[in-house]
mmCIF file of C-alpha atoms in Angstrom:
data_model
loop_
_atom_site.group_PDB
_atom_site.id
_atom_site.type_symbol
_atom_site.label_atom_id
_atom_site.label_comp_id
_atom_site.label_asym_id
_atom_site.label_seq_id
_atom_site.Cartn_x
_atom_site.Cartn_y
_atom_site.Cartn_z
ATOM 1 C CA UNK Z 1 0.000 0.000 0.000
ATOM 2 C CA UNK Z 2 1.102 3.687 -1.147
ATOM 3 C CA UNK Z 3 2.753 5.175 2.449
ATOM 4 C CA UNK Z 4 1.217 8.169 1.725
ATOM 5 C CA UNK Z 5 -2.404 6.383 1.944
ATOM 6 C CA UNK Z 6 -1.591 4.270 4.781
ATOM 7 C CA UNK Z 7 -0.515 7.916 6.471
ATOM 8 C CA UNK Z 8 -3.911 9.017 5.720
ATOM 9 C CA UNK Z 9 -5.512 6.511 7.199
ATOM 10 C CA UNK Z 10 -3.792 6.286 10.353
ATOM 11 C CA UNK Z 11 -4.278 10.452 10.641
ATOM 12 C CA UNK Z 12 -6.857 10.502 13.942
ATOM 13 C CA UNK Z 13 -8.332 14.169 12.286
ATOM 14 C CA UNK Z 14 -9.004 12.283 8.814
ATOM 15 C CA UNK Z 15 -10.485 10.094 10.347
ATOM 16 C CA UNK Z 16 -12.638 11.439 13.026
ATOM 17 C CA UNK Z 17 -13.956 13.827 9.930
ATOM 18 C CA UNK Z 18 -15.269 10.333 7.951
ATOM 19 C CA UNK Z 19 -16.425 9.106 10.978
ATOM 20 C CA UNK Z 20 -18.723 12.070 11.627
ATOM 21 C CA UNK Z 21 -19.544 12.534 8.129
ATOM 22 C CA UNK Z 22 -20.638 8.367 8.301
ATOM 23 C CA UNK Z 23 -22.971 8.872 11.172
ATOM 24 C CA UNK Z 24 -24.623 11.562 9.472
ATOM 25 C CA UNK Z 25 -25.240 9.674 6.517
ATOM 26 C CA UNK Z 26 -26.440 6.771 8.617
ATOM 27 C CA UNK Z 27 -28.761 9.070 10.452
ATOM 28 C CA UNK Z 28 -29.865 10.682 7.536
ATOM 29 C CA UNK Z 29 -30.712 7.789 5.121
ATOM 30 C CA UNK Z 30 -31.605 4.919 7.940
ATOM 31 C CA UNK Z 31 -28.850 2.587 6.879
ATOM 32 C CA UNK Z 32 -25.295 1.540 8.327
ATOM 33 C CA UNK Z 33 -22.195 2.200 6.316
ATOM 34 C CA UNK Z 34 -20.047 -0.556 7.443
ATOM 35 C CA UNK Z 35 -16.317 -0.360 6.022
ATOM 36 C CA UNK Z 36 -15.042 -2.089 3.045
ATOM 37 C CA UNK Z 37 -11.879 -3.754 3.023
ATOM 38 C CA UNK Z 38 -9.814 -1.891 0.500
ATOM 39 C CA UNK Z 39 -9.542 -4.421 -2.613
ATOM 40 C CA UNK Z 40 -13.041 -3.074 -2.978
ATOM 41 C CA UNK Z 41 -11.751 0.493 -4.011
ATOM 42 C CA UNK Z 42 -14.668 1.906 -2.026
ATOM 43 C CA UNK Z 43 -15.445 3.653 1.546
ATOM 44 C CA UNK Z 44 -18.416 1.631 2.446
ATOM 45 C CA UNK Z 45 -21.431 -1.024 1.723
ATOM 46 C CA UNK Z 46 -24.605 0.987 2.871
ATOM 47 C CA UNK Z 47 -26.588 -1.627 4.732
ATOM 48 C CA UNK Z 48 -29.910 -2.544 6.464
ATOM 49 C CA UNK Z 49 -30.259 -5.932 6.447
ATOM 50 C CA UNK Z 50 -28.695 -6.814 2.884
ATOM 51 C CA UNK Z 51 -26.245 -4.523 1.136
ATOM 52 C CA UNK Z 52 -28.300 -2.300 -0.736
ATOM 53 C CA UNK Z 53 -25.971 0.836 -2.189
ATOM 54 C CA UNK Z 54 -22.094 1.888 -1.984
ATOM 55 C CA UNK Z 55 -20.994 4.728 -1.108
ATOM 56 C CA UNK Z 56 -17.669 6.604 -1.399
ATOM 57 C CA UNK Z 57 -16.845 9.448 1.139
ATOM 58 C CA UNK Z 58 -15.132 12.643 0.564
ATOM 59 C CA UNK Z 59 -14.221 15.472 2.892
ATOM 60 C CA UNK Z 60 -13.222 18.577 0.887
ATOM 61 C CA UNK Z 61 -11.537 21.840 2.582
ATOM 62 C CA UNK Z 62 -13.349 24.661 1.143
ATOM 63 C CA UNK Z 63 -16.826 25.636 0.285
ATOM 64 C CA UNK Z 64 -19.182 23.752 -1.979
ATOM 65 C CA UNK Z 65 -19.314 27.769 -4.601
ATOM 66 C CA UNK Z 66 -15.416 27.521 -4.850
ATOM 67 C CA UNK Z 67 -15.440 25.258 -7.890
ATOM 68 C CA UNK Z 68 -18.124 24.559 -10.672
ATOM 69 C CA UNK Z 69 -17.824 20.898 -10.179
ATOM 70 C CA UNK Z 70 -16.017 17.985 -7.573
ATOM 71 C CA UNK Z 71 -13.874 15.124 -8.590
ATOM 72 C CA UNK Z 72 -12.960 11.741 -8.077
ATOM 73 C CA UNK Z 73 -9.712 9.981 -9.414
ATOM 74 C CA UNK Z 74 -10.689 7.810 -12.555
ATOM 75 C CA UNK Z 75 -9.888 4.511 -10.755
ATOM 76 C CA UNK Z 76 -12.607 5.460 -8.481
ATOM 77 C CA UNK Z 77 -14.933 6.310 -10.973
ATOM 78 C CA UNK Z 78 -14.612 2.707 -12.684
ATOM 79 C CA UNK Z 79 -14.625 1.082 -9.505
ATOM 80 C CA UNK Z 80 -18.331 2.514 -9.290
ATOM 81 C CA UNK Z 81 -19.240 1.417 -12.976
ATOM 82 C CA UNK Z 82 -17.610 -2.460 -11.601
ATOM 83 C CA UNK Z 83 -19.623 -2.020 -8.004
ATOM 84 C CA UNK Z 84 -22.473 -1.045 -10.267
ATOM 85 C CA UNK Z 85 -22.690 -3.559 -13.197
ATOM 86 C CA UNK Z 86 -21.400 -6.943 -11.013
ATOM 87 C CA UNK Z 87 -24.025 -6.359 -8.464
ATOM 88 C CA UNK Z 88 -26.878 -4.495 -9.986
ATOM 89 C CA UNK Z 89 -26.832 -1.980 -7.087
ATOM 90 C CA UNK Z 90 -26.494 1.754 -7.117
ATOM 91 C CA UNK Z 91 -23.035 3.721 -6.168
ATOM 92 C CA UNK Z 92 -22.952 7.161 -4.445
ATOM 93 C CA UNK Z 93 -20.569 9.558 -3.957
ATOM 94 C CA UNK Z 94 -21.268 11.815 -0.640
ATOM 95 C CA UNK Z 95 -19.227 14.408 -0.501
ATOM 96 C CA UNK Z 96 -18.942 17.062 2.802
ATOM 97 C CA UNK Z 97 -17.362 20.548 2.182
ATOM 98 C CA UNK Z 98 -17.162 23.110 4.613
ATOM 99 C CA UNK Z 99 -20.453 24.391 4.726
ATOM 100 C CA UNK Z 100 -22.676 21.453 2.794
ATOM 101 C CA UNK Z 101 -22.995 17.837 2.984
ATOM 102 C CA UNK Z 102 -24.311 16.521 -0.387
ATOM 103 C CA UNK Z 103 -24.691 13.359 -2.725
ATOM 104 C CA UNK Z 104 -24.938 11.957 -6.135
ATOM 105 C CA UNK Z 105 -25.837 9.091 -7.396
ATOM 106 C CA UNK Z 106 -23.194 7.734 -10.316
ATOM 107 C CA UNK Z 107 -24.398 6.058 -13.246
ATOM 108 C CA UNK Z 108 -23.269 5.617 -16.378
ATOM 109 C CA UNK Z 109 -25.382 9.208 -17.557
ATOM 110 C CA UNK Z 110 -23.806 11.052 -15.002
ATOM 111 C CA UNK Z 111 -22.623 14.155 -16.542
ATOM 112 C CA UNK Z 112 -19.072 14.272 -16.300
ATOM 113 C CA UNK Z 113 -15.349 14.974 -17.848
ATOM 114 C CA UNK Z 114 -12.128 13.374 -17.695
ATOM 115 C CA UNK Z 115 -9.204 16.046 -17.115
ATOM 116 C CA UNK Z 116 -5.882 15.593 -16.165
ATOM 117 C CA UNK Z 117 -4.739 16.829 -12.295
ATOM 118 C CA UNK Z 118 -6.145 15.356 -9.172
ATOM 119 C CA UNK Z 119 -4.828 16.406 -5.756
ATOM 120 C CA UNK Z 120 -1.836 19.356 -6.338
ATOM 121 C CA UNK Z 121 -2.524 21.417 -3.983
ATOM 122 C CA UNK Z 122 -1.358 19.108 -0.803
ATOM 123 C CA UNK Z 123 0.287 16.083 -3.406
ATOM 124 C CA UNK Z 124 1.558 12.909 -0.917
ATOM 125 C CA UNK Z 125 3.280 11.809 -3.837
ATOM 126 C CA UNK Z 126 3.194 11.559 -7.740
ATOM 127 C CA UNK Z 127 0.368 9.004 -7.676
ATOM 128 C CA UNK Z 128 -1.541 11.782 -6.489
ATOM 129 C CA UNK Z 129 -2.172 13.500 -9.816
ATOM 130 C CA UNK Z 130 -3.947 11.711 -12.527
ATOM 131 C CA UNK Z 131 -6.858 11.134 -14.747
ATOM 132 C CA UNK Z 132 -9.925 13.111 -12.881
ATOM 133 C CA UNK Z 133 -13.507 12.635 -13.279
ATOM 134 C CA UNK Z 134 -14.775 15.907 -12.835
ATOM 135 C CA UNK Z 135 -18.407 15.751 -12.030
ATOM 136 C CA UNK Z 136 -20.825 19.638 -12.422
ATOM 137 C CA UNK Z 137 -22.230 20.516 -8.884
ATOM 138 C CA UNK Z 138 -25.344 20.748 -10.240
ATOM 139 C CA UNK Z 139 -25.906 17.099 -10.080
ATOM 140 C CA UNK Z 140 -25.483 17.313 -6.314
ATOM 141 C CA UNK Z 141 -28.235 17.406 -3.631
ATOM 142 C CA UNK Z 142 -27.827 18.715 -0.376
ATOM 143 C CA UNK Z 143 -28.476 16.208 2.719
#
C-alpha cells in the first residue's frame, strides 16, 4: 500500500472527519455504512439488512461555490461502474465541504469529464495527480 495512503488513514483528524460525516449519513438515510476492506476500491457497503448501495466518502476543505464541479480519481470512478454492473446496485458519492454535505448518485449518464490533475494542492506523492472525473455541482443534492 502507497505510504502516503496508509498515512492518511492512520491520521486521527481524517479520520474522526469520515467518521462524523458516516454517522450523518447513517442518520440521515436509515442505513449503516459498514467499512469495506480496501480491494473493494470503495469507503463503504450501505446496509440494512442486505447490502443495498455503496458509497464513497469525501471530505473537501473549502466551500461547496469555490469550484463549478467535484472530482474523483478515474480509478474510483470505474470502480463505481464495476460495483455497479457486477451487483446491480447503485453507487454514491457523498461528498462534505465546509459548509454542505451533499450526494450523487453515479451512473453511467452522469454528466461528467475526464481532465488531467487530481490532488496538487497538498500532493503525498506523484500518484496523487492523474486522470480526474470531474463531475458539475449541479448534479449534487444537499443532505
Amino acid at each position: 500500500m502507497r505510504k502516503a495512503i496508509q498515512k492518511d488513514i492512520n491520521d486521527k483528524k481524517i479520520q474522526d472527519a469520515e467518521d462524523e460525516f458516516k454517522i450523518k449519513i447513517e442518520s440521515t438515510w436509515h442505513i449503516a455504512l459498514a467499512k469495506l476492506p480496501i480491494v473493494y476500491g470503495f469507503d463503504f457497503a450501505g446496509t440494512r439488512t442486505e447490502v443495498e448501495a455503496w458509497l464513497e466518502l469525501k471530505n473537501r476543505n473549502f466551500e461547496i461555490g469555490k469550484y463549478g464541479d467535484t472530482m474523483i480519481n478515474l480509478s474510483k470512478w470505474m470502480k463505481a461502474k464495476e460495483l455497479r454492473d457486477t451487483t446491480k446496485l447503485p453507487t454514491f458519492l457523498c461528498v462534505r465541504f465546509k459548509d454542505m454535505d451533499v450526494y450523487t448518485q453515479l451512473t453511467d449518464y452522469t454528466p461528467m469529464e475526464i481532465k488531467w490533475g487530481g490532488r496538487t494542492r497538498l500532493t503525498r506523492d506523484w500518484q496523487d495527480i492523474g486522470p480526474a472525473v470531474h463531475i458539475p455541482i449541479e448534479e449534487f443534492t444537499k443532505f
